[in-house]
PDB file of C-alpha atoms in Angstrom:
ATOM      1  CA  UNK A  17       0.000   0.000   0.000  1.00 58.00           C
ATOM      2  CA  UNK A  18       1.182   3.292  -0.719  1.00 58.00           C
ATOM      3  CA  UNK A  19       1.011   4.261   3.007  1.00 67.00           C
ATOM      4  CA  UNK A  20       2.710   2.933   6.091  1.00 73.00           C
ATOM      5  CA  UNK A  21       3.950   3.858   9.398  1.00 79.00           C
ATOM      6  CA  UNK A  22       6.410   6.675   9.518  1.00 87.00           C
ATOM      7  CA  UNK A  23       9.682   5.464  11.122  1.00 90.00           C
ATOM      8  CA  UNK A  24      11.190   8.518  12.901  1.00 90.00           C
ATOM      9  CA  UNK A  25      13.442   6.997  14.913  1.00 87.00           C
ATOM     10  CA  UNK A  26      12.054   8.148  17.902  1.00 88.00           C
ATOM     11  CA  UNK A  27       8.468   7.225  18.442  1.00 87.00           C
ATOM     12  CA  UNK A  28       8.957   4.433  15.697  1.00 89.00           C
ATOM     13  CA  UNK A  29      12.632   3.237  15.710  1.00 91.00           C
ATOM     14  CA  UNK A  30      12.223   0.788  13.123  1.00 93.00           C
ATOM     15  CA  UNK A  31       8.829  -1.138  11.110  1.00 91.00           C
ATOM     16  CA  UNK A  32       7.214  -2.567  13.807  1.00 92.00           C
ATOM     17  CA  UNK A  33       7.020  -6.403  12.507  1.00 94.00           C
ATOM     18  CA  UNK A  34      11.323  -5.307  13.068  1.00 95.00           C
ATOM     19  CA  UNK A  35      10.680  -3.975  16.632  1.00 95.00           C
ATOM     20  CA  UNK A  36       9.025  -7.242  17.621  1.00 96.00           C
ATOM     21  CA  UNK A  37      11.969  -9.401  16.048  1.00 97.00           C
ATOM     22  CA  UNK A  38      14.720  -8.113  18.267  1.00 96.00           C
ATOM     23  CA  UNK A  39      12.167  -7.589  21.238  1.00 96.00           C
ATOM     24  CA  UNK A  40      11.836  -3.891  21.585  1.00 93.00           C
ATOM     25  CA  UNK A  41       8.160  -4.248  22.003  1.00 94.00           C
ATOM     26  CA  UNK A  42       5.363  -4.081  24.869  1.00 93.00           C
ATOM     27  CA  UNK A  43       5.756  -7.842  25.853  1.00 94.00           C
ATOM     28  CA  UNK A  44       1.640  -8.482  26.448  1.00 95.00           C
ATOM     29  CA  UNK A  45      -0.105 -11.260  25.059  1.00 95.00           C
ATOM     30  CA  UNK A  46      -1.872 -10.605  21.919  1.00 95.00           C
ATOM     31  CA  UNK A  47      -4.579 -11.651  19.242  1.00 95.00           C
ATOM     32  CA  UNK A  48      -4.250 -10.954  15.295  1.00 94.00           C
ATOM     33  CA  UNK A  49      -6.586 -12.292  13.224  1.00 92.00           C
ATOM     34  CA  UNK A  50      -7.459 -12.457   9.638  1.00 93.00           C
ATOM     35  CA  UNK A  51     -10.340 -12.269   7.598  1.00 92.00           C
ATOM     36  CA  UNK A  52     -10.716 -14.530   4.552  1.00 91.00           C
ATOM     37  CA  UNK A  53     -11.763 -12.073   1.803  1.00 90.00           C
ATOM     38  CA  UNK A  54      -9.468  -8.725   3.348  1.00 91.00           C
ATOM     39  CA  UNK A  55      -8.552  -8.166  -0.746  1.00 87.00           C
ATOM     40  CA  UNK A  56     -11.407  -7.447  -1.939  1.00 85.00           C
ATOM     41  CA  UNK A  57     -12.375  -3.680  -1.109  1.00 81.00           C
ATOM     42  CA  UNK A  58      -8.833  -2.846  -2.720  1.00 82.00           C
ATOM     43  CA  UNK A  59      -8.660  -4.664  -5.961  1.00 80.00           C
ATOM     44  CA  UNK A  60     -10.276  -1.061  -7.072  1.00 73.00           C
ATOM     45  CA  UNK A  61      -7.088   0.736  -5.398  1.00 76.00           C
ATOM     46  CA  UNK A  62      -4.894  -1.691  -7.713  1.00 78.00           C
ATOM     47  CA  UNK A  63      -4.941   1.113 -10.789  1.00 77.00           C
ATOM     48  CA  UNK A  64      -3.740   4.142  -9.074  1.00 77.00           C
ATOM     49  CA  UNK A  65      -0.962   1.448  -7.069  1.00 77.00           C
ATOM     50  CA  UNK A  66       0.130  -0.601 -10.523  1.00 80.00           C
ATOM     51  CA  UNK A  67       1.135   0.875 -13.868  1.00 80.00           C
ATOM     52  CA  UNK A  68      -1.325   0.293 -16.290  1.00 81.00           C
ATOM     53  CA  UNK A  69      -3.998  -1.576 -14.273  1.00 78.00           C
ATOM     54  CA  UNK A  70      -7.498  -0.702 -15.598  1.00 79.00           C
ATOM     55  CA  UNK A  71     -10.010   0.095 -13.032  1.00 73.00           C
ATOM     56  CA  UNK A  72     -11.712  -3.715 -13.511  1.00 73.00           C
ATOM     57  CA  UNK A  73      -8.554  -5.641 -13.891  1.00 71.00           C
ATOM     58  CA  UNK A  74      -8.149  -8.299 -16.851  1.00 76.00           C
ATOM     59  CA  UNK A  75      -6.575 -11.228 -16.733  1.00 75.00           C
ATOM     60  CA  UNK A  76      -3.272  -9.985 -18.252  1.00 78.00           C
ATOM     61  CA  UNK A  77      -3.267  -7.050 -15.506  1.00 79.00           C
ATOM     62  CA  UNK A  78      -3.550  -9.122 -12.847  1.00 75.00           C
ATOM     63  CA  UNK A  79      -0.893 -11.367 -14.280  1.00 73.00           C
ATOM     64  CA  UNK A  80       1.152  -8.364 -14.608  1.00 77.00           C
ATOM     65  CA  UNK A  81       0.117  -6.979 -10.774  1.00 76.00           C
ATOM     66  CA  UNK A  82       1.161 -10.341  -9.084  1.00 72.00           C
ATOM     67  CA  UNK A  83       4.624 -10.309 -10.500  1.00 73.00           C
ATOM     68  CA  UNK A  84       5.110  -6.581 -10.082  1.00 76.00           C
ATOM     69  CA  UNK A  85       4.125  -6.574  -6.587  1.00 72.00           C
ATOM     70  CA  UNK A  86       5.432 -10.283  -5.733  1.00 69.00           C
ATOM     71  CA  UNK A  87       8.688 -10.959  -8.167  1.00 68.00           C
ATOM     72  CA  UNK A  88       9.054 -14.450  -9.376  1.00 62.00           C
ATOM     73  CA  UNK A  89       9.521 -15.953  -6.519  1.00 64.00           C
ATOM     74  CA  UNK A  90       6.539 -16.040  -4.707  1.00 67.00           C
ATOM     75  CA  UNK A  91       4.079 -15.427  -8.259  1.00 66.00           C
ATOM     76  CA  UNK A  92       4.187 -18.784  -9.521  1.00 67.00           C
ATOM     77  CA  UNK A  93       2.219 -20.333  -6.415  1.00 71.00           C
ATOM     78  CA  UNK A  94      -1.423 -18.761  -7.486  1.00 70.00           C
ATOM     79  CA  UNK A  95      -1.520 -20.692 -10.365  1.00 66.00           C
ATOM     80  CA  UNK A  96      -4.620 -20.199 -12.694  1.00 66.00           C
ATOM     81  CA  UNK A  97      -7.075 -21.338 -10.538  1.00 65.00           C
ATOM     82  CA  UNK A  98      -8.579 -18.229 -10.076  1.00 62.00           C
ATOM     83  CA  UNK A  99      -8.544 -15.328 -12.448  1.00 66.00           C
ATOM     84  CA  UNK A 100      -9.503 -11.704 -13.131  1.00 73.00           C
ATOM     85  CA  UNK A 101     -10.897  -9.951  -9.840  1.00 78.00           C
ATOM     86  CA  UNK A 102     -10.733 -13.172  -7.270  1.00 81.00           C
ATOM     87  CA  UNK A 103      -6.910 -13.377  -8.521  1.00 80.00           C
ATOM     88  CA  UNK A 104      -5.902  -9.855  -7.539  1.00 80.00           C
ATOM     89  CA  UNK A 105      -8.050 -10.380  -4.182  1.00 85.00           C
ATOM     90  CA  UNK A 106      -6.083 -12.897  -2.865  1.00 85.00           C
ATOM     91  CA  UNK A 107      -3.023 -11.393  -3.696  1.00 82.00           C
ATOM     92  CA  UNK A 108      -3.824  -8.330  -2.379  1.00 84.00           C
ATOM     93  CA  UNK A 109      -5.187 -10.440   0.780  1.00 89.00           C
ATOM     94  CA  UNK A 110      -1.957 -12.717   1.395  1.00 88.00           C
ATOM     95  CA  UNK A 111       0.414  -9.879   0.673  1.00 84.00           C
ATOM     96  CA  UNK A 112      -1.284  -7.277   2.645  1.00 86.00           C
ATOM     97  CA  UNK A 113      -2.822  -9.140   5.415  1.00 91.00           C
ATOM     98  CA  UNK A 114      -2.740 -12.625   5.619  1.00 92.00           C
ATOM     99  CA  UNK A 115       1.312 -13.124   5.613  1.00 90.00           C
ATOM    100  CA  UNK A 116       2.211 -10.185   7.578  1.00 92.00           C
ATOM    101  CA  UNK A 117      -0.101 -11.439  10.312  1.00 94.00           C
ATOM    102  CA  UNK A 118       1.550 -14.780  10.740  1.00 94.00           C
ATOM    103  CA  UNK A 119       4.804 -13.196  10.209  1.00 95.00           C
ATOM    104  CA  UNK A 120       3.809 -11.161  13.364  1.00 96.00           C
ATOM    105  CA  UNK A 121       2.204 -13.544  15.136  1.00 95.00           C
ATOM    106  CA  UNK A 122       5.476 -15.771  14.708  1.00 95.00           C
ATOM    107  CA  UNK A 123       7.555 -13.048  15.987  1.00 97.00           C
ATOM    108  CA  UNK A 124       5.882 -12.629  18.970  1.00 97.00           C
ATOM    109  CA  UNK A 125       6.061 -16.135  19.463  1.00 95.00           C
ATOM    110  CA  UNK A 126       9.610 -16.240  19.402  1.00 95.00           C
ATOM    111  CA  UNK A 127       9.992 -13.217  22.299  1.00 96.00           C
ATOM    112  CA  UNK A 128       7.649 -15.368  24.304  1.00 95.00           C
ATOM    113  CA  UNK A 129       4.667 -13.812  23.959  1.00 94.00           C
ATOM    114  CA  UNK A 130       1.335 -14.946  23.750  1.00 94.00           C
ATOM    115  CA  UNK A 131      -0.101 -14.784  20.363  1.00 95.00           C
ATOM    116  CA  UNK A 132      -3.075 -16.217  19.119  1.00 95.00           C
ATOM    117  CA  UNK A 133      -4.449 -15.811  15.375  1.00 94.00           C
ATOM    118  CA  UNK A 134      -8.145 -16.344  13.952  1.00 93.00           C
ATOM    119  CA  UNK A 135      -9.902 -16.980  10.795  1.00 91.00           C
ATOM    120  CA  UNK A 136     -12.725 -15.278   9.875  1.00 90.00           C
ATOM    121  CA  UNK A 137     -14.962 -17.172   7.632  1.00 88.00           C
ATOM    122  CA  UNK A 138     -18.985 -15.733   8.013  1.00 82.00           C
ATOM    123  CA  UNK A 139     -20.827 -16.629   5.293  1.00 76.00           C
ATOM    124  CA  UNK A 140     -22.849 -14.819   3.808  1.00 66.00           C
ATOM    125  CA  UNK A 141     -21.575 -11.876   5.483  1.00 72.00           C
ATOM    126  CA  UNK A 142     -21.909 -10.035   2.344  1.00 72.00           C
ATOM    127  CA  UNK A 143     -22.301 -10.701  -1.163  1.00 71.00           C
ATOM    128  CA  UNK A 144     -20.087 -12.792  -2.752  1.00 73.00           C
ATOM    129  CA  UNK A 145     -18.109 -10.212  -4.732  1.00 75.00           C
ATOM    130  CA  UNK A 146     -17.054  -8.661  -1.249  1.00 78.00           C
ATOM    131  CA  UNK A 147     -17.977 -11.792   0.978  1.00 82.00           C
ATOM    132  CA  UNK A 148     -15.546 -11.642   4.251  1.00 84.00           C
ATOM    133  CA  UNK A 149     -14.463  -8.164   3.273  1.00 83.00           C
ATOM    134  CA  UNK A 150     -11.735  -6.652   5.530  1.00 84.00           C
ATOM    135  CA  UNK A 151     -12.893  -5.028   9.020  1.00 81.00           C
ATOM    136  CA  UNK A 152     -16.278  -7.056   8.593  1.00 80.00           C
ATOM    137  CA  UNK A 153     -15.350  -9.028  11.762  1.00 83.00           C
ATOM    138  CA  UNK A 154     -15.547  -6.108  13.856  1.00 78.00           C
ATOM    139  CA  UNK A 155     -19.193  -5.851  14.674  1.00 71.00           C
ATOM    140  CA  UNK A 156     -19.066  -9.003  15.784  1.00 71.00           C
ATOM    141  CA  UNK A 157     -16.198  -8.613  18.553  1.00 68.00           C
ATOM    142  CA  UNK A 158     -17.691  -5.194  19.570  1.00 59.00           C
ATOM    143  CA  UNK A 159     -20.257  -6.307  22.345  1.00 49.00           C
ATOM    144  CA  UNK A 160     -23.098  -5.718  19.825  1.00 47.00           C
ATOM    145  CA  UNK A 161     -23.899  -9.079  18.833  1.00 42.00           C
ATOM    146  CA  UNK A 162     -23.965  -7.322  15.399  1.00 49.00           C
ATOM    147  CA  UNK A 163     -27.053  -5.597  16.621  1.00 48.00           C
ATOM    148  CA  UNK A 164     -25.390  -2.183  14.651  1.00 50.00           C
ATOM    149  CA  UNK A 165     -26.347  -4.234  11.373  1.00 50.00           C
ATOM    150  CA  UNK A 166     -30.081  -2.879   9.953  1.00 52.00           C
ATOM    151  CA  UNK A 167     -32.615  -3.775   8.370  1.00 53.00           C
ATOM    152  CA  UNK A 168     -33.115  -1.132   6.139  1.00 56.00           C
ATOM    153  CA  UNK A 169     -32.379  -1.507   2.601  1.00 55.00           C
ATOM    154  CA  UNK A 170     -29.378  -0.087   1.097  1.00 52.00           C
ATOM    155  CA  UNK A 171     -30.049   2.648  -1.289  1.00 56.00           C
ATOM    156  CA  UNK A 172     -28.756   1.554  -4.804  1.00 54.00           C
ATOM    157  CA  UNK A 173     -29.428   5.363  -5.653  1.00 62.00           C
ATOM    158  CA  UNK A 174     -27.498   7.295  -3.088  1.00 63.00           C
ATOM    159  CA  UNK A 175     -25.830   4.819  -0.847  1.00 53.00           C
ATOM    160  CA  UNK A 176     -23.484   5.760   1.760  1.00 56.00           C
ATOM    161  CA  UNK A 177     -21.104   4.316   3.581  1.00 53.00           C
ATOM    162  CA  UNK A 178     -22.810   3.388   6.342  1.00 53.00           C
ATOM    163  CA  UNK A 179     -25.332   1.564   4.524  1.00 54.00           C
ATOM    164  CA  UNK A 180     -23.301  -0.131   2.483  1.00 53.00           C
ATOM    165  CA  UNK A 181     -21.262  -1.794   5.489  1.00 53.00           C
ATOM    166  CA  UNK A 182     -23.899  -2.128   8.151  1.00 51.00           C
ATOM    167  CA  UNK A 183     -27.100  -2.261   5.489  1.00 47.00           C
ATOM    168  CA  UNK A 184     -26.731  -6.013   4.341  1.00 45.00           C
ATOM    169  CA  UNK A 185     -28.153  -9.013   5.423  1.00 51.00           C
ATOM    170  CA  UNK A 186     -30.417  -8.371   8.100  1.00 52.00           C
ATOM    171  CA  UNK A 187     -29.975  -9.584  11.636  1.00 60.00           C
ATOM    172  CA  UNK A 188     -32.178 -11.200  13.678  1.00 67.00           C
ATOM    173  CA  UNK A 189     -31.455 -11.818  17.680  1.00 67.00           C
ATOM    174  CA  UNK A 190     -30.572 -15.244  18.183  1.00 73.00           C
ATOM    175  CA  UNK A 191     -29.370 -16.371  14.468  1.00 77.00           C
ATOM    176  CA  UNK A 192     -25.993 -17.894  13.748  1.00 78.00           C
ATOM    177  CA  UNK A 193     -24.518 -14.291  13.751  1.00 78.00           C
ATOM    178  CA  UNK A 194     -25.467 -13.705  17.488  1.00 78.00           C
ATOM    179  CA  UNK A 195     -24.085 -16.408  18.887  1.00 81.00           C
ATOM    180  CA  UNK A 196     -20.268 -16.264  17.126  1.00 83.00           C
ATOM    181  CA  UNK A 197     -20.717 -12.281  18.256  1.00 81.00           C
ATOM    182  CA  UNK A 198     -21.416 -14.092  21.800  1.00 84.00           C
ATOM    183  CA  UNK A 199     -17.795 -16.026  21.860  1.00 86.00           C
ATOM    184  CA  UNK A 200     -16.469 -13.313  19.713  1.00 85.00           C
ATOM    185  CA  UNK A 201     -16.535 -10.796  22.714  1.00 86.00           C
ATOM    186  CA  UNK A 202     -16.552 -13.089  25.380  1.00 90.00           C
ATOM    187  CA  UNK A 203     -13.488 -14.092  24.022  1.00 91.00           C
ATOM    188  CA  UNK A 204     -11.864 -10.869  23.682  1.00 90.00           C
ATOM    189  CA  UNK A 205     -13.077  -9.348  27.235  1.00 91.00           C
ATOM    190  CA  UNK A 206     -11.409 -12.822  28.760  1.00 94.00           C
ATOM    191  CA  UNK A 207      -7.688 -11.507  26.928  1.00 93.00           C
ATOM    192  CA  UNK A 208      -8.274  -7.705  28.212  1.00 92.00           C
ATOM    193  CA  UNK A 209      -9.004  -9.386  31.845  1.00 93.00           C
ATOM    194  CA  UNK A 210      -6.544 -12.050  31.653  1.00 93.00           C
ATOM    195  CA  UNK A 211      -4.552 -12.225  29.098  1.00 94.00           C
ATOM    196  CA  UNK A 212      -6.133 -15.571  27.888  1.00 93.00           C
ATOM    197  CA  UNK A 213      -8.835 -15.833  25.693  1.00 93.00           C
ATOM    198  CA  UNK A 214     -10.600 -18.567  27.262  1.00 91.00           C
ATOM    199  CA  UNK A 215      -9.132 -18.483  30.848  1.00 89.00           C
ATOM    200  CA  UNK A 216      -9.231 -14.483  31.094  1.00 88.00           C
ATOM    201  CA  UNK A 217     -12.435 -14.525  34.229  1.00 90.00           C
ATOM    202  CA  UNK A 218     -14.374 -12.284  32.327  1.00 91.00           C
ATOM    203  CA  UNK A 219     -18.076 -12.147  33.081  1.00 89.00           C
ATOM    204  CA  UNK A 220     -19.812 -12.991  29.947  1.00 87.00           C
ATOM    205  CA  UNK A 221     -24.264 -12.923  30.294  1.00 80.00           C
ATOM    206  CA  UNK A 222     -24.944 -14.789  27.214  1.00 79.00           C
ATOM    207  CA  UNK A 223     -22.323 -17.873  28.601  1.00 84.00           C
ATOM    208  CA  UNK A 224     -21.138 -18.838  25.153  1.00 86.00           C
ATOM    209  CA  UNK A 225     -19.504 -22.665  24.858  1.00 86.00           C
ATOM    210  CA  UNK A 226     -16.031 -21.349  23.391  1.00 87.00           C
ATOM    211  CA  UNK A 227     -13.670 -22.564  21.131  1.00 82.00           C
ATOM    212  CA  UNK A 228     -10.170 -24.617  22.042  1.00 85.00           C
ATOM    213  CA  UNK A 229      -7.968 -21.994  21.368  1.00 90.00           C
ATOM    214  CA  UNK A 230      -4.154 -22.807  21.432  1.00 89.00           C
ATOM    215  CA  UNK A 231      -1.277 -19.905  21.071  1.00 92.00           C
ATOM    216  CA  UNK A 232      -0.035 -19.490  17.249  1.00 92.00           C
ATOM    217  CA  UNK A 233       3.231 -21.748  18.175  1.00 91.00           C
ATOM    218  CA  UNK A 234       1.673 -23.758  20.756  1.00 86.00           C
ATOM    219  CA  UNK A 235       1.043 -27.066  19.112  1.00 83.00           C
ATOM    220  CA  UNK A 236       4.023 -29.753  18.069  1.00 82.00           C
ATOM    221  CA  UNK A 237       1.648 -31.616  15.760  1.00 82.00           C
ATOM    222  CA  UNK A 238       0.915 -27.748  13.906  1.00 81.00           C
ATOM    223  CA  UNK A 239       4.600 -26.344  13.990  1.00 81.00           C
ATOM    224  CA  UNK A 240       4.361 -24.020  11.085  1.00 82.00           C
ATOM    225  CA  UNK A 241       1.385 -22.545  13.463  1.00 87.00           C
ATOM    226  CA  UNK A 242      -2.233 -22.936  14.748  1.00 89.00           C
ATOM    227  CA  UNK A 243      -5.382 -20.524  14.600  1.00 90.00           C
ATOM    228  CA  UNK A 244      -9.007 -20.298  15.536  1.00 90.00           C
ATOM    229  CA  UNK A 245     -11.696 -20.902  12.068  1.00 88.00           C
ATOM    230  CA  UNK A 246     -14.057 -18.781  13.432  1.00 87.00           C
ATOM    231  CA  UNK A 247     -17.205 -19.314  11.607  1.00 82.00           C
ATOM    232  CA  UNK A 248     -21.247 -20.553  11.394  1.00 73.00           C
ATOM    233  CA  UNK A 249     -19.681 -24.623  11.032  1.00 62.00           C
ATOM    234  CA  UNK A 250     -15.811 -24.177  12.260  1.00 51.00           C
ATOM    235  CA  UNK A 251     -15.736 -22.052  15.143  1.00 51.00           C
ATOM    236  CA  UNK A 252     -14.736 -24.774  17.785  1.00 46.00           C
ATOM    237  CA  UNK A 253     -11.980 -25.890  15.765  1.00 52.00           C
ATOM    238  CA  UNK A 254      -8.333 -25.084  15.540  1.00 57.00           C
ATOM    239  CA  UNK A 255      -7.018 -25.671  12.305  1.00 54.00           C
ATOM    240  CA  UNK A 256      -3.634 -26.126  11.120  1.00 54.00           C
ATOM    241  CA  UNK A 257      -2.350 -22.800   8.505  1.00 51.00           C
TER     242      UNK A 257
END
């Protein structure tokens, strides 16, 4: 992306995936997570990022994107199973989010922190086009129990942003949504308590059964790392990456 962090030397000595490395960091445990369609919103961004990228990217574009933004040696693993717009998403998702996550996550690992990494994999969140789009996990760890979501019907005339985001599907009390919101903050009030997101003595009203969830580099059988599918079918499941 064409902005970052501005390392002053000061208040930011370094980048901060660097600052973690050589432990220089707040040594607290922590959660990063991940959600499986980030890309999408940004494929738009790709013309004014790439030479030459038309605002709907073709085939050839994308081709051209991956290598220009990966080199050779990490281009040839998308293969041509996808092409055209889910392509570009999932290169703009691994390179932007996904990796830099577990890189992170990793790091923190290896200064002895607690880290533990989710999945987030709601479907259907949103259309398919933007599906698991990036920040759409947040109303569900933000002690609404996505009640922010409406009912009202997004304006195909004169939408705005709010309706866009929070407009589609409708929510109802009790569905599927609800009850992943439920371990979703439970969850996360149990890490600000504790540090642990299952052991954290939290008070949580709706009582939610949670999830196993083991830190990143906790597991011998997963050693390239573990996280949490969070999810309608997967959430009590910890999956290998």
């Amino acid at each position: 992306m064409p902005v970052g962090p501005v390392i002053d030397g000061v208040a930011l000595p370094d980048v901060p995936l660097e600052v973690v490395r050589v432990g220089k960091h707040n040594k607290v445990p922590a959660i990063a997570g991940v959600n499986h369609d980030e890309g999408t919103a940004f494929v738009m961004a790709l013309k004014a990022l790439v030479p030459n990228v038309p605002v709907i990217p073709t085939e050839k574009s994308v081709e051209d994107t991956i290598y220009y933004v990966l080199q050779d040696e990490a281009a040839y693993v998308y293969g041509e199973e996808n092409l055209g717009f889910e392509l570009a998403a999932e290169m703009v998702r691994d390179i932007i989010f996904h990796c830099p996550t577990m890189a992170l996550a990793e790091a923190l690992s290896d200064q002895g922190v607690d880290s533990y990494v989710y999945g987030f994999e709601m479907n259907p969140l949103f259309p398919k086009m933007i599906a698991n789009i990036n920040t759409g996990d947040i109303p569900g760890m933000n002690f609404g129990n996505f009640t922010s979501f409406s009912d009202k019907p997004v304006s195909k005339k004169n939408p705005d942003v709010f309706e866009l985001y929070m407009g589609h599907p409708p929510r109802r009390r009790g569905d599927a949504y609800h009850k992943v919101s439920d371990k979703f903050s439970c969850m996360w009030a149990n890490m600000a308590s504790g540090g642990s997101p299952l052991d954290g003595g939290a008070v949580c009203p709706a009582e939610p059964d949670l999830a196993e969830w083991g830190e990143y580099m906790g597991s011998d059988e997963n050693p390239l790392g573990q996280y949490l599918h969070i999810g309608k079918k997967t959430t009590d499941s910890v999956v290998p990456r």
